[in-house]
Coordinates of C-alpha atoms and ligand atoms in Angstrom, one line a residue:
X285 CA 0.0 0.0 0.3
X286 CA 2.9 2.2 -0.3
X287 CA 2.4 3.3 -3.6
X288 CA -0.8 5.5 -2.2
X289 CA 0.2 9.0 -1.1
X290 CA -1.3 10.2 2.2
X291 CA -1.6 13.8 1.8
X292 CA -2.8 15.8 5.0
X293 CA -6.1 13.6 6.0
X294 CA -9.3 15.0 6.2
X295 CA -10.5 14.7 9.4
X296 CA -13.8 12.6 9.6
X297 CA -16.1 11.5 12.3
X298 CA -14.9 7.7 11.8
X299 CA -11.2 8.7 12.3
X300 CA -12.5 10.5 16.0
X301 CA -14.1 6.8 16.9
X302 CA -11.2 4.9 15.9
X303 CA -8.7 7.5 17.8
X304 CA -10.7 7.2 20.8
X305 CA -10.8 3.6 20.7
X306 CA -7.4 3.2 20.0
X307 CA -6.8 5.8 23.0
X308 CA -9.1 3.7 25.2
X309 CA -7.0 0.4 24.2
X310 CA -10.5 -1.4 22.9
X311 CA -9.1 -3.7 21.2
X312 CA -5.6 -4.1 21.8
X313 CA -5.7 -7.5 24.0
X314 CA -8.0 -9.3 21.2
X315 CA -6.5 -12.3 20.4
X316 CA -6.2 -13.2 16.7
X317 CA -5.2 -16.5 15.8
X318 CA -4.0 -15.2 12.1
X319 CA -6.6 -16.2 10.2
X320 CA -10.7 -15.8 10.5
X321 CA -12.6 -18.2 12.6
X322 CA -14.8 -18.3 16.3
X323 CA -13.7 -18.1 19.6
X324 CA -11.9 -21.4 19.8
X325 CA -9.8 -20.6 16.7
X326 CA -9.0 -16.9 18.2
X327 CA -8.2 -18.3 21.4
X328 CA -5.1 -20.1 20.0
X329 CA -4.1 -16.5 19.0
X330 CA -2.1 -13.7 20.4
X331 CA -3.4 -10.3 20.9
X332 CA -3.7 -8.9 17.2
X333 CA -0.9 -6.6 16.2
X334 CA -3.2 -4.9 13.2
X335 CA -4.4 -2.1 15.7
X336 CA -7.9 -1.7 13.5
X337 CA -9.4 -3.9 11.1
X338 CA -11.8 -2.8 8.3
X339 CA -13.2 -4.7 5.0
X340 CA -14.4 -3.9 1.9
X341 CA -17.1 -6.7 1.1
X342 CA -18.5 -6.3 -2.4
X343 CA -21.2 -9.1 -3.6
X344 CA -19.5 -10.1 -7.0
X345 CA -22.6 -9.5 -8.6
X346 CA -21.3 -7.2 -11.0
X347 CA -18.4 -4.7 -11.5
X348 CA -17.0 -2.0 -9.1
X349 CA -18.5 1.4 -9.6
X350 CA -17.3 5.0 -8.6
X351 CA -19.6 4.3 -5.6
X352 CA -17.5 1.4 -4.4
X353 CA -14.2 3.8 -4.6
X354 CA -15.6 5.8 -2.2
X355 CA -15.9 2.3 0.5
X356 CA -12.6 0.9 -1.1
X357 CA -10.5 3.9 -0.4
X358 CA -12.3 4.5 2.8
X359 CA -12.0 1.2 4.4
X360 CA -8.6 0.5 3.0
X361 CA -7.0 4.1 3.9
X362 CA -8.5 4.2 7.5
X363 CA -6.4 0.5 7.9
X364 CA -3.6 2.0 6.4
X365 CA -3.3 5.2 8.4
X366 CA -3.7 3.7 11.4
X367 CA -1.7 0.7 11.0
X368 CA -4.2 -1.9 10.6
X369 CA -5.4 -4.1 8.6
X370 CA -8.0 -4.0 5.7
X371 CA -10.0 -7.6 4.5
X372 CA -11.3 -7.8 0.9
X373 CA -14.1 -10.2 1.8
X374 CA -16.8 -11.4 -1.2
X375 CA -19.7 -11.6 0.4
X376 CA -21.0 -14.4 -1.6
X377 CA -23.9 -15.8 0.7
X378 CA -26.3 -15.6 -2.5
X379 CA -26.1 -18.4 -5.0
X380 CA -28.3 -17.5 -7.7
X381 CA -26.7 -14.0 -8.8
X382 CA -22.9 -14.6 -8.6
X383 CA -20.6 -15.3 -10.8
X384 CA -16.5 -16.1 -10.6
X385 CA -15.8 -13.6 -13.4
X386 CA -16.9 -10.9 -11.2
X387 CA -14.7 -11.9 -8.4
X388 CA -11.7 -11.6 -10.7
X389 CA -12.6 -8.0 -12.2
X390 CA -13.1 -6.6 -8.4
X391 CA -9.4 -8.1 -7.5
X392 CA -8.3 -6.5 -10.4
X393 CA -10.2 -3.1 -10.0
X394 CA -9.0 -3.0 -6.0
X395 CA -5.6 -3.5 -7.5
X396 CA -5.9 -0.8 -9.9
X397 CA -6.7 1.9 -6.9
X398 CA -3.7 0.7 -5.4
X399 CA -4.7 -1.2 -2.5
X400 CA -4.1 -4.7 -1.2
X401 CA -5.5 -6.8 1.4
X402 CA -2.1 -8.3 2.6
X403 CA -1.2 -7.2 6.5
X404 CA 2.5 -8.7 7.3
X405 CA 2.5 -12.5 6.4
X406 CA -1.5 -12.5 6.2
X407 CA -3.2 -12.3 2.8
X408 CA -6.4 -10.7 3.9
X409 CA -8.7 -12.1 1.0
X410 CA -11.8 -13.8 1.9
X411 CA -15.1 -15.4 0.7
X412 CA -18.1 -15.6 3.2
X413 CA -19.2 -18.7 1.6
X414 CA -16.1 -20.3 3.2
X415 CA -17.6 -19.5 6.8
X416 CA -20.7 -21.5 5.7
X417 CA -19.9 -24.2 8.5
X418 CA -19.3 -22.0 11.1
X419 CA -22.8 -20.1 10.3
X420 CA -24.6 -23.1 10.4
X421 CA -22.8 -23.9 13.5
X422 CA -23.8 -20.7 15.5
X423 CA -27.3 -21.4 14.0
X424 CA -27.5 -24.9 15.8
X425 CA -26.2 -23.0 19.1
X426 CA -28.7 -20.3 18.7
X427 CA -31.7 -23.0 18.2
X428 CA -30.5 -24.9 21.1
X429 CA -30.5 -21.7 23.3
X430 CA -34.0 -20.8 22.2
X431 CA -33.1 -17.8 20.5
X432 CA -34.0 -19.4 16.7
X433 CA -36.8 -21.3 15.7
X434 CA -38.1 -23.3 12.6
X435 CA -40.9 -21.6 11.1
X436 CA -43.4 -23.0 8.4
X437 CA -45.1 -20.1 7.2
X438 CA -44.8 -19.1 3.8
X439 CA -42.7 -16.3 3.1
X440 CA -46.3 -14.3 1.9
X441 CA -47.3 -15.1 5.3
X442 CA -44.5 -14.2 7.3
X443 CA -44.6 -10.9 5.1
X444 CA -48.0 -10.4 6.2
X445 CA -47.5 -11.4 9.9
X446 CA -44.5 -8.7 10.1
X447 CA -46.9 -5.9 10.6
X448 CA -45.9 -2.7 9.3
X449 CA -44.2 0.7 10.0
X450 CA -47.3 1.5 12.6
X451 CA -48.4 -1.8 13.3
X452 CA -47.1 -4.3 15.1
X453 CA -46.5 -7.9 13.9
X454 CA -47.7 -11.4 15.3
X455 CA -46.1 -14.1 16.6
X456 CA -45.9 -17.1 14.2
X457 CA -47.7 -20.1 15.4
X458 CA -44.4 -22.0 15.4
X459 CA -42.9 -19.5 17.1
X460 CA -43.1 -21.4 20.5
X461 CA -42.0 -24.7 18.7
X462 CA -39.8 -26.5 21.4
X463 CA -35.7 -26.3 20.4
X464 CA -35.1 -29.6 19.8
X465 CA -38.0 -29.8 17.2
X466 CA -36.3 -27.1 15.3
X467 CA -32.8 -28.6 15.8
X468 CA -34.1 -31.9 14.1
X469 CA -36.4 -29.7 11.4
X470 CA -33.1 -27.1 10.8
X471 CA -30.9 -30.4 10.1
X472 CA -33.3 -31.4 7.5
X473 CA -33.0 -28.4 6.0
X474 CA -29.4 -28.4 5.9
X475 CA -29.8 -32.3 4.3
X476 CA -31.8 -31.3 1.8
X477 CA -35.1 -33.0 2.9
X478 CA -37.5 -30.1 1.9
X479 CA -38.2 -27.8 -1.1
X480 CA -37.0 -23.8 -1.4
X481 CA -39.6 -22.1 0.4
X482 CA -41.3 -24.5 3.0
X483 CA -39.5 -23.8 5.9
X484 CA -37.3 -21.2 7.2
X485 CA -35.2 -20.4 10.3
X486 CA -35.7 -17.1 12.1
X487 CA -34.3 -15.3 15.0
X488 CA -36.3 -15.1 17.9
X489 CA -36.6 -11.6 18.9
X490 CA -39.4 -9.3 19.1
X491 CA -42.1 -9.2 16.8
X492 CA -43.6 -6.0 18.5
X493 CA -40.2 -4.4 18.2
X494 CA -40.5 -0.9 16.2
X495 CA -37.5 -1.7 14.4
X496 CA -39.3 -4.2 11.6
X497 CA -35.7 -5.6 11.5
X498 CA -35.9 -7.2 14.8
X499 CA -39.1 -9.1 14.3
X500 CA -37.8 -12.3 14.1
X501 CA -36.0 -11.7 11.3
X502 CA -35.3 -15.1 8.7
X503 CA -31.6 -16.4 9.3
X504 CA -31.8 -19.1 6.8
X505 CA -33.9 -20.0 3.9
X506 CA -33.4 -23.0 1.5
X507 CA -32.3 -22.6 -2.1
X508 CA -31.6 -25.6 -4.1
X509 CA -29.1 -23.6 -5.9
X510 CA -25.6 -24.3 -7.2
X511 CA -23.2 -22.0 -5.8
X512 CA -20.1 -20.6 -7.5
X513 CA -17.9 -21.7 -4.8
X514 CA -19.3 -24.2 -2.8
X515 CA -21.5 -26.0 -5.8
X516 CA -24.3 -28.1 -4.3
X517 CA -22.7 -28.7 -0.7
X518 CA -25.1 -26.6 0.5
X519 CA -28.8 -25.8 0.0
X520 CA -29.4 -23.3 3.0
X521 CA -28.2 -20.6 2.4
X522 CA -27.7 -17.3 5.2
X523 CA -29.7 -14.2 4.7
X524 CA -27.5 -11.1 4.3
X525 CA -28.3 -9.6 7.7
X526 CA -27.4 -12.5 9.7
X527 CA -24.1 -13.4 7.7
X528 CA -22.7 -10.2 7.4
X529 CA -22.4 -9.4 11.1
X530 CA -21.0 -13.3 11.6
X531 CA -18.6 -12.4 8.9
X532 CA -17.3 -9.7 10.2
X533 CA -16.6 -11.0 13.7
X534 CA -15.1 -14.3 12.1
X535 CA -12.8 -11.9 10.6
X536 CA -11.7 -9.7 13.6
X537 CA -12.9 -6.9 12.5
X538 CA -13.1 -3.9 14.9
X539 CA -15.0 -0.9 12.7
X540 CA -17.5 -2.5 10.1
X541 CA -18.2 0.6 8.0
X542 CA -21.5 0.5 5.6
X543 CA -23.8 2.6 4.1
X544 CA -26.7 4.9 5.8
X545 CA -29.1 2.8 5.0
X546 CA -28.1 -0.3 7.0
X547 CA -28.8 1.9 9.9
X548 CA -31.7 0.2 10.9
X549 CA -30.3 -3.1 10.5
X550 CA -27.6 -2.1 13.2
X551 CA -29.9 -3.0 16.7
X552 CA -29.8 -6.8 14.6
X553 CA -26.4 -6.5 14.2
X554 CA -25.6 -6.4 17.6
X555 CA -28.2 -8.6 19.2
X556 CA -26.9 -11.7 17.2
X557 CA -23.0 -11.0 18.2
X558 CA -24.3 -10.4 21.9
X559 CA -25.8 -14.0 21.9
X560 CA -23.1 -15.9 19.9
X561 CA -20.6 -13.8 22.1
X562 CA -22.4 -14.9 25.5
X563 CA -22.8 -18.5 23.9
X564 CA -19.1 -18.7 23.7
X565 CA -18.6 -18.9 20.0
X566 CA -17.5 -15.3 19.7
X567 CA -14.7 -13.3 21.7
X568 CA -15.6 -9.5 22.9
X569 CA -15.1 -7.1 22.1
X570 CA -17.4 -7.1 19.2
X571 CA -17.1 -5.6 16.1
X572 CA -19.5 -2.3 15.9
X573 CA -20.6 -1.4 12.8
X574 CA -21.0 2.3 11.6
X575 CA -22.6 3.8 8.5
X576 CA -21.8 6.7 6.3
X577 CA -23.3 8.4 3.4
X578 CA -23.2 6.7 0.0
X579 CA -21.9 8.5 -2.8
X580 CA -24.2 9.6 -5.5
X581 CA -22.9 11.3 -8.7
X582 CA -25.2 13.4 -10.8
X583 CA -25.2 12.3 -14.5
X584 CA -24.8 8.6 -13.9
X585 CA -26.4 5.5 -12.5
X586 CA -24.7 3.4 -9.9
X587 CA -27.0 0.5 -9.1
X588 CA -25.7 -2.6 -10.0
X589 CA -28.7 -3.6 -11.5
X590 CA -29.4 -0.8 -13.5
X591 CA -25.5 -1.1 -14.9
X592 CA -26.4 -4.7 -15.6
X593 CA -29.4 -3.1 -17.7
X594 CA -27.1 -0.8 -19.7
X595 CA -24.9 -3.7 -20.9
X596 CA -27.3 -6.4 -21.2
X597 CA -29.6 -4.5 -23.5
X598 CA -26.5 -3.0 -25.4
X599 CA -27.2 0.6 -24.7
X600 CA -23.2 0.4 -23.9
X601 CA -20.3 -2.0 -25.2
X602 CA -19.7 -3.6 -21.9
X603 CA -19.2 -3.2 -18.4
X604 CA -16.1 -1.0 -19.2
X605 CA -17.7 1.0 -21.8
X606 CA -15.8 4.2 -21.1
X607 CA -19.1 6.7 -20.7
X608 CA -19.8 4.2 -17.6
X609 CA -19.0 5.1 -14.0
X610 CA -17.6 1.7 -13.3
X611 CA -14.0 1.9 -12.3
X612 CA -12.9 -0.7 -15.4
X613 CA -14.7 1.9 -17.8
X614 CA -13.1 5.4 -16.2
X615 CA -9.6 3.1 -16.7
X616 CA -10.7 2.8 -20.1
X617 CA -11.7 7.0 -20.5
X618 CA -8.4 7.9 -18.6
X619 CA -9.2 8.0 -15.2
X620 CA -5.9 7.2 -13.5
X621 CA -6.2 5.4 -9.7
X622 CA -5.0 8.6 -8.2
X623 CA -7.4 11.1 -9.8
X624 CA -10.0 8.8 -8.2
X625 CA -8.5 8.6 -4.8
X626 CA -8.0 12.5 -5.0
X627 CA -11.7 12.6 -6.1
X628 CA -12.7 10.5 -2.9
X629 CA -10.7 12.3 -0.9
X630 CA -12.2 15.8 -1.6
X631 CA -15.5 14.0 -0.9
X632 CA -15.0 13.5 2.8
X633 CA -17.1 11.4 4.8
X634 CA -20.0 12.6 6.3
X635 CA -23.7 11.2 7.8
X636 CA -25.9 13.2 5.6
X637 CA -26.7 12.1 2.2
X638 CA -25.9 14.7 -0.4
X639 CA -25.7 14.5 -4.9
X640 CA -21.9 15.4 -6.1
X641 CA -21.8 16.9 -9.5
X642 CA -20.1 14.8 -11.9
X643 CA -18.0 18.1 -12.4
X644 CA -16.1 17.1 -9.1
X645 CA -14.9 14.1 -10.6
X646 CA -13.6 15.5 -13.6
X647 CA -11.6 18.5 -11.8
X648 CA -9.7 15.8 -10.1
X649 CA -8.8 14.2 -13.2
X650 CA -7.6 17.7 -14.6
X651 CA -5.5 18.3 -11.1
X652 CA -3.9 14.9 -11.4
X653 CA -2.8 14.8 -14.7
X654 CA -2.2 18.6 -15.5
X655 CA 1.3 18.3 -13.4
X656 CA 2.2 14.9 -15.2
X657 CA 0.6 14.7 -18.5
X658 CA 2.8 15.0 -21.7
X659 CA 1.7 17.7 -24.2
X660 CA 1.1 17.2 -27.6
X661 CA -0.9 18.5 -30.5
X662 CA -3.8 17.0 -32.1
X663 CA -6.4 18.6 -34.5
X664 CA -10.0 17.1 -34.6
X665 CA -11.6 19.2 -37.0
X666 CA -9.1 19.4 -39.5
X667 CA -9.1 22.5 -42.3
X668 CA -6.0 22.9 -44.6
X669 CA -3.7 25.8 -44.1
X670 CA -1.4 26.9 -47.0
X671 CA 1.8 28.9 -46.0
X672 CA 2.0 30.4 -49.5
X673 CA 5.4 31.8 -48.8
X674 CA 7.1 29.0 -47.3
X675 CA 8.7 26.8 -49.8
X676 CA 7.2 23.8 -51.0
X677 CA 8.9 20.0 -49.6
X678 CA 11.1 22.0 -47.1
X679 CA 10.4 21.7 -43.1
X680 CA 11.9 22.7 -39.7
X681 CA 11.5 21.3 -36.3
X682 CA 9.9 23.4 -33.7
X683 CA 10.3 22.8 -29.9
X684 CA 7.8 22.9 -27.2
X685 CA 8.3 21.2 -23.7
X686 CA 6.8 18.0 -22.7
X687 CA 4.9 19.8 -19.5
X688 CA 5.4 23.5 -19.1
X689 CA 5.3 22.7 -15.3
X690 CA 7.9 19.8 -15.2
X691 CA 11.0 21.3 -16.9
X692 CA 13.0 18.1 -16.3
X693 CA 10.3 16.1 -18.5
X694 CA 12.4 17.9 -21.2
X695 CA 11.2 19.3 -24.9
X696 CA 9.7 17.8 -28.0
X697 CA 9.9 18.7 -31.6
X698 CA 8.2 18.5 -34.6
X699 CA 7.9 20.0 -38.2
X700 CA 7.1 22.9 -39.6
X701 CA 6.0 23.0 -43.2
X702 CA 4.1 24.5 -46.0
X703 CA 0.8 22.5 -45.4
X704 CA -0.6 22.2 -41.9
X705 CA -3.8 21.0 -40.3
X706 CA -5.9 23.6 -38.1
X707 CA -8.6 23.6 -36.3
X708 CA -12.0 24.4 -38.7
X709 CA -13.1 27.0 -35.8
X710 CA -9.8 28.6 -35.8
X711 CA -10.8 30.3 -39.3
X712 CA -13.4 32.6 -39.7
X713 CA -14.2 34.5 -43.0
X714 CA -16.3 37.0 -41.3
X715 CA -14.9 37.0 -37.5
X716 CA -17.8 38.0 -35.3
X717 CA -16.2 40.7 -32.4
X718 CA -13.6 39.5 -30.3
X719 CA -12.4 36.8 -32.4
X720 CA -8.6 36.8 -32.7
X721 CA -7.7 33.7 -34.4
X722 CA -7.4 33.8 -38.3
X723 CA -9.5 35.6 -40.5
X724 CA -8.3 37.7 -43.8
X725 CA -6.1 40.4 -42.9
X726 CA -5.4 39.0 -39.2
X727 CA -1.9 37.9 -37.6
X728 CA -2.0 34.8 -35.3
X729 CA 0.6 32.9 -33.8
X730 CA 1.0 29.4 -35.1
X731 CA 2.0 27.8 -31.5
X732 CA 5.7 27.4 -30.8
X733 CA 6.1 28.3 -34.8
X734 CA 5.6 31.6 -36.7
X735 CA 3.4 34.3 -36.7
X736 CA 1.4 34.0 -40.1
X737 CA -0.7 36.7 -41.6
X738 CA -4.4 35.5 -43.1
X739 CA -4.6 36.2 -47.1
X740 CA -8.0 34.3 -47.6
X741 CA -9.6 31.0 -48.3
X742 CA -10.6 28.6 -50.8
X743 CA -13.8 26.9 -51.5
X744 CA -15.5 24.4 -53.2
X745 CA -18.5 24.4 -55.3
X746 CA -20.9 23.9 -52.6
X747 CA -19.4 26.9 -51.0
X748 CA -17.5 25.2 -47.9
X749 CA -14.1 26.2 -47.3
X750 CA -11.6 24.0 -48.4
X751 CA -8.2 25.8 -47.7
X752 CA -7.1 29.0 -45.8
X753 CA -4.3 30.6 -47.1
X754 CA -1.5 32.7 -45.0
X755 CA 2.2 34.3 -45.5
X756 CA 4.6 33.2 -42.7
X757 CA 6.6 36.4 -41.3
X758 CA 10.4 34.7 -41.4
X759 CA 12.1 36.2 -38.3
X760 CA 9.1 35.6 -35.5
X761 CA 9.8 31.9 -35.1
X762 CA 9.1 31.1 -31.3
X763 CA 12.0 31.0 -29.0
X764 CA 14.0 33.5 -31.7
X765 CA 15.5 36.8 -30.9
X766 CA 12.6 38.3 -33.5
X767 CA 9.8 36.1 -31.8
X768 CA 8.3 38.9 -30.1
X769 CA 8.7 41.8 -32.7
X770 CA 5.1 41.3 -34.0
X771 CA 2.2 41.2 -31.0
X772 CA -0.8 38.9 -31.8
X773 CA -3.6 38.0 -29.8
X774 CA -4.5 34.3 -31.2
X775 CA -2.5 31.5 -30.7
X776 CA -3.4 28.7 -32.2
X777 CA -2.3 24.9 -32.5
X778 CA -1.7 23.3 -35.7
X779 CA 0.5 20.0 -36.7
X780 CA 2.2 19.4 -40.5
X781 CA -0.1 18.1 -42.8
X782 CA 2.9 15.8 -44.3
X783 CA 4.3 14.9 -40.7
X784 CA 1.0 14.1 -38.8
X785 CA -0.5 10.6 -37.4
X786 CA -3.9 9.8 -38.6
X787 CA -6.0 9.0 -34.9
X788 CA -9.7 8.2 -34.4
X789 CA -10.7 10.2 -31.7
X790 CA -13.9 9.7 -29.2
X791 CA -15.3 12.2 -28.1
X792 CA -17.8 11.2 -25.0
X793 CA -20.5 13.5 -23.5
X794 CA -22.5 12.4 -20.4
X795 CA -24.5 9.1 -20.8
X796 CA -27.6 10.9 -19.2
X797 CA -28.9 14.3 -20.3
X798 CA -30.8 14.5 -16.7
X799 CA -28.8 14.8 -13.3
X800 CA -31.1 12.5 -11.4
X801 CA -32.1 9.9 -14.6
X802 CA -33.0 7.5 -12.2
X803 CA -34.8 9.8 -9.5
X804 CA -38.3 8.3 -8.0
X805 CA -39.5 5.7 -10.5
X806 CA -38.3 7.3 -13.6
X807 CA -37.2 5.0 -16.3
X808 CA -34.0 6.0 -16.6
X809 CA -33.3 4.4 -19.9
X810 CA -35.7 7.4 -21.4
X811 CA -32.7 10.2 -19.8
X812 CA -29.9 8.5 -22.2
X813 CA -28.1 10.9 -24.1
X814 CA -28.0 9.9 -27.6
X815 CA -25.3 12.1 -28.2
X816 CA -22.9 10.4 -25.7
X817 CA -20.3 9.1 -28.3
X818 CA -18.7 10.9 -31.2
X819 CA -16.1 9.8 -33.2
X820 CA -14.1 11.9 -35.5
X821 CA -10.7 11.1 -37.4
X822 CA -8.2 13.7 -36.0
X823 CA -4.3 14.3 -37.2
X824 CA -1.8 14.1 -34.0
X825 CA 1.5 15.6 -33.3
X826 CA 4.2 12.9 -35.4
X827 CA 5.8 11.1 -33.2
X828 CA 2.8 10.4 -30.3
X829 CA 3.2 6.7 -29.6
X830 CA -0.4 5.3 -29.1
X831 CA 0.4 2.7 -26.9
X832 CA -2.7 1.3 -25.0
X833 CA -3.0 3.7 -21.8
X834 CA -0.9 6.4 -23.0
X835 CA -2.4 9.6 -22.2
X836 CA -1.8 13.3 -23.1
X837 CA -2.9 16.8 -22.5
X838 CA -3.8 17.7 -26.3
X839 CA -3.2 21.4 -26.2
X840 CA -6.4 23.6 -25.8
X841 CA -8.2 20.7 -25.8
X842 CA -8.1 18.4 -22.7
X843 CA -6.8 15.0 -21.8
X844 CA -6.7 12.1 -23.8
X845 CA -5.7 8.6 -23.3
X846 CA -5.3 5.8 -25.8
X847 CA -8.1 2.9 -25.5
X848 CA -7.0 0.0 -23.7
X849 CA -8.9 -2.1 -26.3
X850 CA -9.2 -1.0 -29.6
X851 CA -6.0 1.3 -30.0
X852 CA -2.6 0.1 -31.9
X853 CA 0.3 2.2 -32.5
X854 CA -0.4 2.0 -35.8
X855 CA -4.1 2.3 -35.8
X856 CA -4.7 4.9 -32.5
X857 CA -7.8 5.0 -31.3
X858 CA -7.8 7.8 -28.6
X859 CA -10.8 8.8 -25.8
X860 CA -11.1 12.0 -24.7
X861 CA -10.9 11.7 -20.9
X862 CA -12.0 15.3 -19.9
X863 CA -11.8 18.5 -21.3
X864 CA -9.6 21.2 -20.0
X865 CA -12.6 23.6 -18.8
X866 CA -16.1 22.1 -17.6
X867 CA -17.4 22.6 -21.0
X868 CA -20.5 20.9 -19.8
X869 CA -22.1 23.7 -18.1
X870 CA -21.7 26.3 -20.7
X871 CA -23.1 23.7 -23.2
X872 CA -26.2 22.8 -21.6
Ligands
ATP91 P1 -25.4 -1.7 -5.5 O1 -26.4 -1.5 -5.2 O2 -24.8 -0.9 -7.0 O3 -25.6 -3.1 -6.0 P2 -24.1 -2.4 -3.6 O4 -24.0 -2.1 -1.8 O5 -25.0 -3.5 -3.2 O6 -24.4 -1.7 -4.4 P3 -22.2 -4.3 -2.7 O7 -21.4 -5.0 -3.3 O8 -22.9 -4.9 -1.5 O9 -22.6 -3.4 -3.5 O10 -21.2 -3.1 -2.0 C1 -20.0 -3.3 -1.3 C2 -19.6 -2.2 -0.4 O11 -19.9 -1.2 -1.3 C3 -20.6 -2.1 0.2 O12 -19.8 -1.8 1.7 C4 -21.4 -0.6 -0.1 O13 -21.8 -0.1 1.6 C5 -20.4 0.3 -0.7 N1 -20.8 1.0 -1.6 C6 -21.9 0.4 -2.7 N2 -21.9 1.6 -3.3 C7 -21.6 2.6 -2.8 C8 -21.9 4.0 -2.5 N3 -22.9 4.4 -4.0 N4 -21.2 4.7 -2.2 C9 -20.3 4.5 -0.9 N5 -20.6 3.0 -0.6 C10 -20.9 2.3 -1.7
MG92 MG1 -25.4 -5.4 -1.8

């Protein structure tokens, strides 16, 4: 984790809690056997050298998105800052939607963000499905001690009997079932003797609790389904609210940080761990759950279900489409791990839900790349400029800094010649007021080259401008003593037509036209931006080596990256990651 810079860390309420716990030595004596397990395993260990343990617990049912990055940066960042360990745990307790493909993609992305799960000699990469036996053992103990019972009501009956926010629930007719009978039925459930939905195991808490989550929540349900790791070994699967606290406790997690929607689950989280500790299955101090506000970003959707819909229905090219807020999409678009960490740092951590504007993410990328990105020239909408007084067949080098903020990055050089490509927008036959670029009779500087005076243009039969003509002023070359002898207001970029490198450039816009595409019960598909990707044939500065992943600031235009999938040095395909300025606001 040393590759991750740790600038002045913004204080947040979680840091306050952790610092207090550390000051009180709350977890200092808790034994850790070096691997997850119940009290019987941990007692063999010695006090955990990790001062805190956090975890990032994705369900492997989709690709990670920018919201997950917030949780990753928070959990791994806290562990790093307090000499602790952060576990990557796959919450794979739901057999139906999970796949191995997602496991690999998640591992890949957490590493890409710059984090790892190594703590001294420990590899803290875990799968909740590895704990199924412990969970089952705990369930039997809960049944034997009267804290759980097997219910025979249908899922629908259970739902109705649960009551509402304003009405208390009512007891199941099976609530008073003797422990021995529940135990026998639980074993039958485990052994596959009952069909899906016919029986379930419930905690015996309080059907009149004002908190619906405390009204005898279901712990185990029957699902005769194939699991991506355990195959057909189990046909009962734990519910998330039961599995999650147990996973945390088995792993010795000290601070279990989750998003706000789990706040109402906290009483059950505490209840279940207390019971298991009383029964001697877990050691104290128990993990504590803390909630923070999830990241909501304007102009995107981050629900995995909705992202899956976009991918499956072909609205985007795949999970790594550069328009998606998935981490693999952002990577392909040109986002760097450090820009995403910077973004998460700027977000801070709070308990109040808020929406973040997409421009905050974009600004983090600009701020990250500006000091380091190599500069180059690209012309995206090319128009020929002919320097009529420059000899045909002649060329000469012009020099420019690789990065003006970093003299050590050196200089680059590219040829000037008689025929150049300029941006179509840099010439106007009839210029509007305050237009300082090329128009007949006006002088501009060709950046890093000469000052030229526009003499006119050539049109085709349809009246379209196909060529601009100009004459250069021989002793005004940038970097020579005469450079400043003529004053001009315009400075335009160009590339030599005979030397330029052809490239396809993909100009992305937001995927959605509305800031809250999925607000309320709106169909977010209707908010898709039909023009979110435009491809242009551009000319690049010669020498631009478009190896996949290569990144530049194209002067005056923005930050660009050679596409990881489609680009080859011979046939560059380049994504615009972000414009230099926040163009979105102006074009709306
Ligand atoms: P989704 O709703 O997209 O399916 P999820 O919360 O179900 O997301 P998980 O795989 O369960 O996805 O999430 C793993 C972790 O990432 C959880 O701890 C969750 O709280 C956190 N997380 C998910 N989305 C966000 C978000 N938008 N902001 C912050 N943390 C998030
Ligand atoms: Mg989830």
